[in-house]
């Protein structure tokens, strides 16, 4: 069965298509701004007009969706920029939905980029620890502001308990019952997020995220996280990072059967880019093989910084 390309293709069990691609984009205020992210070659902080250009390019090649992250001008202790009516993400969403109505626009819902301390929730002054329950209201407010700007899907990435329910309740109350929630359900406290924190300027100013993100050693707990988010009303779930957590991805898809996204995170991208730049690996071949592994493990969608390149390669064919 391996004798010819046509026969190999006929018996091929898994195939990666552009329909499952989601491209992350980093938006910041300005005009004609394309600020390169040093640790992520090919990735930029973009002003809204440039976000539109990148989204247009990706969409024209067949990428159906983008996920937006925002870098505000000012950070504070209550993440005001996260839910500001004219915040950076809200502006970018409005522009994208106006110019590219058929592009699916997803927003990352979190507070870390907007907090002066860089944590994903409200921090207790004395103890220096993130407080779960007081953070829920701000997260829900942030999701609502994205919905009001016209977003298609909200994706909470903070890992607070109960945030899916809080977001669902507020959206339903305000006539956004049709806005789906893609929850970062099993998100691990990972060293693979390093380059992203440079891109999003969201490095915690003290401590780390291990009091709210998952311990990489745990898999049963990941199932409980997913079960909880689904019970609270999540429509789709995510496993993050992807490559080092393919076992989790596989279990989540097997046990729950929901639309499941894998996030091929910044460190995964940077490792391939760095080795390819040295001529040690073939970027295109390694990227495609890696994405296929996520599909094989059970991913319906893959969030990847390579989405535009991948869509182009898929067009070229073999
Ligand atoms: C913020 C957030 C992070 C990522 C997505 N949303 C970083 C973090 O939790 O520190 C990581 C994405 C990547 O590394 O590509 N909550
Ligand atoms: Zn966060």
Coordinates of C-alpha atoms and ligand atoms in Angstrom, one line a residue:
X1 CA 0.0 0.0 0.0
X2 CA 3.0 2.3 0.1
X3 CA 4.1 1.8 -3.5
X4 CA 2.9 5.0 -5.2
X5 CA 1.8 8.4 -4.2
X6 CA -1.7 7.9 -5.4
X7 CA -2.1 4.6 -3.4
X8 CA -0.6 6.2 -0.3
X9 CA -3.0 9.1 -0.6
X10 CA -6.0 6.7 -1.0
X11 CA -5.3 4.9 2.2
X12 CA -4.3 8.0 4.2
X13 CA -6.3 8.1 7.4
X14 CA -5.7 11.6 8.6
X15 CA -5.4 14.7 6.5
X16 CA -4.6 18.3 7.6
X17 CA -6.8 20.9 5.8
X18 CA -6.8 24.6 6.0
X19 CA -10.3 24.5 7.5
X20 CA -8.9 23.7 10.9
X21 CA -6.4 26.6 11.1
X22 CA -6.7 29.5 13.5
X23 CA -4.1 32.3 13.2
X24 CA -3.1 34.3 16.4
X25 CA -2.6 38.0 15.9
X26 CA -1.3 40.7 18.3
X27 CA -2.9 44.1 18.1
X28 CA -1.6 47.3 19.5
X29 CA -2.6 51.0 19.0
X30 CA -1.1 52.9 16.1
X31 CA -1.0 53.1 12.4
X32 CA 1.1 51.2 9.9
X33 CA 2.9 49.5 12.8
X34 CA 4.6 46.2 12.4
X35 CA 6.8 45.6 15.4
X36 CA 8.7 42.3 15.0
X37 CA 8.7 39.9 18.0
X38 CA 12.4 38.9 18.4
X39 CA 11.8 35.4 19.6
X40 CA 9.1 34.6 17.0
X41 CA 10.4 35.3 13.5
X42 CA 7.5 36.2 11.2
X43 CA 5.3 37.3 14.1
X44 CA 4.6 41.0 14.7
X45 CA 2.7 43.3 17.0
X46 CA 0.4 45.0 14.6
X47 CA -1.7 48.2 14.5
X48 CA -5.4 47.5 13.6
X49 CA -4.8 48.4 9.9
X50 CA -1.9 45.9 9.8
X51 CA -4.0 43.3 11.6
X52 CA -6.5 43.7 8.8
X53 CA -3.8 43.2 6.2
X54 CA -2.5 40.0 7.9
X55 CA -6.0 38.7 8.3
X56 CA -6.8 39.4 4.7
X57 CA -3.7 37.6 3.5
X58 CA -4.5 34.5 5.7
X59 CA -8.2 34.5 4.7
X60 CA -7.4 34.7 1.0
X61 CA -5.3 31.6 1.4
X62 CA -8.1 29.7 3.1
X63 CA -7.5 30.3 6.8
X64 CA -11.1 30.6 8.3
X65 CA -10.3 32.2 11.6
X66 CA -8.0 34.4 13.7
X67 CA -7.6 34.7 17.4
X68 CA -6.8 38.2 18.7
X69 CA -4.6 39.3 21.6
X70 CA -4.3 42.9 22.7
X71 CA -1.4 45.0 24.0
X72 CA -2.8 48.1 25.6
X73 CA -1.0 51.5 26.0
X74 CA -1.6 51.5 29.8
X75 CA -1.8 48.8 32.3
X76 CA -3.3 49.0 35.8
X77 CA -4.5 46.9 38.8
X78 CA -8.0 46.3 37.5
X79 CA -7.2 45.6 33.8
X80 CA -9.3 48.5 32.6
X81 CA -8.0 48.1 29.1
X82 CA -9.4 44.6 28.8
X83 CA -13.0 45.8 28.8
X84 CA -12.7 49.3 27.5
X85 CA -15.4 50.0 24.9
X86 CA -12.7 51.4 22.6
X87 CA -9.9 49.1 23.8
X88 CA -7.4 47.7 21.3
X89 CA -9.1 44.3 20.9
X90 CA -12.5 45.9 20.6
X91 CA -11.3 48.2 17.8
X92 CA -9.6 45.4 15.9
X93 CA -12.7 43.2 16.1
X94 CA -14.9 46.0 14.8
X95 CA -12.5 46.6 11.9
X96 CA -12.1 43.0 11.0
X97 CA -15.9 42.2 11.1
X98 CA -16.6 45.3 9.0
X99 CA -14.0 44.5 6.3
X100 CA -14.0 40.7 6.4
X101 CA -17.4 39.6 7.5
X102 CA -16.8 36.0 6.5
X103 CA -13.6 35.7 8.6
X104 CA -14.3 34.1 12.0
X105 CA -13.0 36.4 14.7
X106 CA -12.1 34.8 18.0
X107 CA -10.8 36.8 21.0
X108 CA -8.6 35.6 23.8
X109 CA -10.3 36.7 27.0
X110 CA -7.8 37.3 29.8
X111 CA -6.5 40.1 32.0
X112 CA -2.7 39.5 32.1
X113 CA -1.9 41.8 29.2
X114 CA -3.9 44.6 30.9
X115 CA -2.7 44.2 34.5
X116 CA 0.3 46.1 35.7
X117 CA 1.5 42.9 37.5
X118 CA 0.9 40.7 34.5
X119 CA -1.3 38.1 36.2
X120 CA -4.4 36.6 34.7
X121 CA -6.7 37.8 37.6
X122 CA -7.0 40.2 40.5
X123 CA -4.0 39.9 42.9
X124 CA -4.5 40.0 46.6
X125 CA -2.4 42.9 47.9
X126 CA -1.1 41.1 51.0
X127 CA -0.7 37.6 49.9
X128 CA 0.4 38.4 46.3
X129 CA -1.8 35.6 45.1
X130 CA -4.4 35.6 42.3
X131 CA -8.0 35.6 43.7
X132 CA -10.3 33.4 41.8
X133 CA -13.8 34.7 42.5
X134 CA -13.2 38.4 42.4
X135 CA -11.6 38.0 39.0
X136 CA -14.7 36.4 37.4
X137 CA -16.7 39.6 37.1
X138 CA -13.9 41.4 35.2
X139 CA -13.4 38.4 32.9
X140 CA -17.2 38.3 32.1
X141 CA -17.1 42.1 31.5
X142 CA -14.2 41.6 29.1
X143 CA -16.0 38.9 27.1
X144 CA -19.2 41.0 27.0
X145 CA -17.2 44.0 25.6
X146 CA -15.8 41.7 22.9
X147 CA -19.3 40.5 22.0
X148 CA -20.5 44.1 21.8
X149 CA -17.7 44.8 19.4
X150 CA -19.1 41.9 17.2
X151 CA -16.8 39.0 18.0
X152 CA -17.8 35.6 16.7
X153 CA -16.3 33.4 19.5
X154 CA -14.8 34.3 22.9
X155 CA -12.0 32.2 24.3
X156 CA -11.2 32.6 28.0
X157 CA -7.6 31.7 28.8
X158 CA -7.3 32.7 32.5
X159 CA -7.9 29.3 34.1
X160 CA -10.1 30.7 36.9
X161 CA -12.7 28.2 38.2
X162 CA -16.2 29.3 37.2
X163 CA -15.3 31.7 34.5
X164 CA -17.2 29.9 31.7
X165 CA -20.4 30.1 33.8
X166 CA -19.8 33.7 34.6
X167 CA -19.2 34.6 31.0
X168 CA -22.2 32.5 29.7
X169 CA -24.5 34.1 32.2
X170 CA -23.6 37.6 31.4
X171 CA -23.6 37.0 27.6
X172 CA -27.1 35.4 27.8
X173 CA -28.4 38.2 29.9
X174 CA -27.3 40.8 27.4
X175 CA -28.7 39.1 24.3
X176 CA -25.5 37.4 23.2
X177 CA -26.8 33.9 23.8
X178 CA -25.5 32.9 20.3
X179 CA -21.9 33.8 21.0
X180 CA -20.0 30.5 21.5
X181 CA -17.3 29.9 24.1
X182 CA -14.1 28.2 23.3
X183 CA -12.6 27.5 26.7
X184 CA -8.9 27.1 27.3
X185 CA -10.0 24.2 29.5
X186 CA -6.7 22.2 30.0
X187 CA -4.1 24.9 30.0
X188 CA -0.8 23.9 31.7
X189 CA 1.7 26.1 33.4
X190 CA 4.2 25.8 30.6
X191 CA 7.7 27.1 29.9
X192 CA 6.7 26.9 26.2
X193 CA 4.8 30.3 26.7
X194 CA 8.1 32.2 27.0
X195 CA 8.1 33.8 23.5
X196 CA 4.4 34.7 23.7
X197 CA 5.0 36.8 26.8
X198 CA 7.5 38.9 24.9
X199 CA 5.0 39.2 22.1
X200 CA 2.0 40.1 24.4
X201 CA 4.2 41.9 27.0
X202 CA 2.4 39.8 29.6
X203 CA 5.2 38.4 31.7
X204 CA 4.2 38.2 35.4
X205 CA 6.1 40.9 37.4
X206 CA 6.4 38.5 40.4
X207 CA 5.8 34.8 41.0
X208 CA 4.5 32.5 38.3
X209 CA 1.1 31.2 37.1
X210 CA 1.3 27.8 38.9
X211 CA -1.4 28.7 41.3
X212 CA -4.0 28.8 38.5
X213 CA -2.6 27.0 35.4
X214 CA -2.3 23.2 35.6
X215 CA 0.6 21.1 36.7
X216 CA 2.2 19.4 33.7
X217 CA 2.3 16.2 35.7
X218 CA -1.5 15.8 35.8
X219 CA -3.8 14.3 33.3
X220 CA -6.9 13.2 35.3
X221 CA -7.2 16.8 36.5
X222 CA -7.2 17.9 32.9
X223 CA -10.3 15.7 32.4
X224 CA -12.0 17.4 35.4
X225 CA -11.1 20.8 34.1
X226 CA -12.7 20.0 30.7
X227 CA -15.8 18.4 32.4
X228 CA -16.3 21.5 34.5
X229 CA -16.0 23.9 31.6
X230 CA -18.4 21.8 29.5
X231 CA -20.9 21.7 32.4
X232 CA -20.7 25.5 32.7
X233 CA -21.6 25.9 29.0
X234 CA -18.4 25.8 27.0
X235 CA -19.1 24.9 23.3
X236 CA -15.6 24.0 22.4
X237 CA -12.5 23.1 24.5
X238 CA -8.8 23.6 24.1
X239 CA -5.7 21.8 25.2
X240 CA -2.6 24.0 25.5
X241 CA 0.3 23.6 24.7
X242 CA -0.2 21.0 22.0
X243 CA 2.9 19.0 21.2
X244 CA 4.0 18.1 24.7
X245 CA 0.4 17.3 25.6
X246 CA -0.8 15.1 22.7
X247 CA -1.9 12.4 25.3
X248 CA -4.2 15.0 26.9
X249 CA -5.6 16.0 23.6
X250 CA -6.3 12.4 22.7
X251 CA -8.0 11.7 26.0
X252 CA -10.1 14.9 25.8
X253 CA -11.4 14.0 22.4
X254 CA -12.0 10.4 23.3
X255 CA -13.8 11.1 26.6
X256 CA -15.9 14.1 25.7
X257 CA -16.2 14.1 21.9
X258 CA -16.6 17.9 21.8
X259 CA -15.0 20.2 19.2
X260 CA -11.4 20.3 20.5
X261 CA -8.7 22.8 19.7
X262 CA -5.0 22.3 20.1
X263 CA -2.8 25.4 20.7
X264 CA 0.6 25.0 19.1
X265 CA 2.1 27.7 21.4
X266 CA 4.8 30.2 20.9
X267 CA 7.7 28.0 22.1
X268 CA 6.7 25.2 19.8
X269 CA 6.8 27.7 16.9
X270 CA 10.1 29.3 17.9
X271 CA 11.8 25.9 18.3
X272 CA 11.0 25.0 14.7
X273 CA 11.9 28.4 13.4
X274 CA 15.3 28.4 15.2
X275 CA 16.3 25.0 14.1
X276 CA 15.2 25.7 10.5
X277 CA 17.2 29.0 10.5
X278 CA 20.3 27.0 11.3
X279 CA 19.5 24.6 8.5
X280 CA 19.1 21.7 10.9
X281 CA 15.5 20.8 9.9
X282 CA 13.2 21.4 7.0
X283 CA 10.7 24.0 8.4
X284 CA 7.8 23.1 6.0
X285 CA 8.1 19.3 6.5
X286 CA 8.5 19.5 10.2
X287 CA 5.6 22.0 10.6
X288 CA 3.3 19.8 8.6
X289 CA 4.3 16.6 10.3
X290 CA 3.8 18.3 13.7
X291 CA 0.3 19.6 12.8
X292 CA -0.7 16.2 11.5
X293 CA 0.3 14.7 14.9
X294 CA -2.2 17.0 16.5
X295 CA -5.0 16.1 14.0
X296 CA -4.1 12.4 14.6
X297 CA -4.3 12.9 18.4
X298 CA -7.9 14.3 18.0
X299 CA -7.7 18.0 17.3
X300 CA -10.5 19.5 15.2
X301 CA -8.8 22.9 15.1
X302 CA -5.2 24.0 15.5
X303 CA -4.1 27.4 16.6
X304 CA -0.7 28.1 15.1
X305 CA 1.5 31.0 14.2
X306 CA 2.3 29.2 11.0
X307 CA -1.4 29.2 9.8
X308 CA -0.8 31.5 6.8
X309 CA 2.3 29.6 5.6
X310 CA 0.5 26.3 6.1
X311 CA -2.5 27.4 4.1
X312 CA -0.1 28.5 1.3
X313 CA 1.7 25.2 1.4
X314 CA -1.6 23.3 1.3
X315 CA -2.6 25.3 -1.8
X316 CA 0.7 24.4 -3.5
X317 CA -0.1 20.8 -2.8
X318 CA 2.5 18.0 -2.9
Ligands
LIG1 C1 -2.6 34.5 28.4 C2 -2.2 33.6 27.4 C3 -0.9 33.0 27.2 C4 -0.9 32.3 26.0 C5 -2.2 32.5 25.5 N1 -3.0 33.3 26.3 C6 0.3 33.1 28.0 C7 0.3 32.7 29.4 O1 -0.6 32.0 30.0 O2 1.3 33.1 30.1 C8 0.2 31.5 25.5 C9 0.3 31.4 24.0 C10 1.6 31.0 23.4 O3 2.6 30.8 24.1 O4 1.6 31.0 22.2 N2 -3.5 34.0 29.4
LIG2 ZN1 -3.7 35.5 31.1

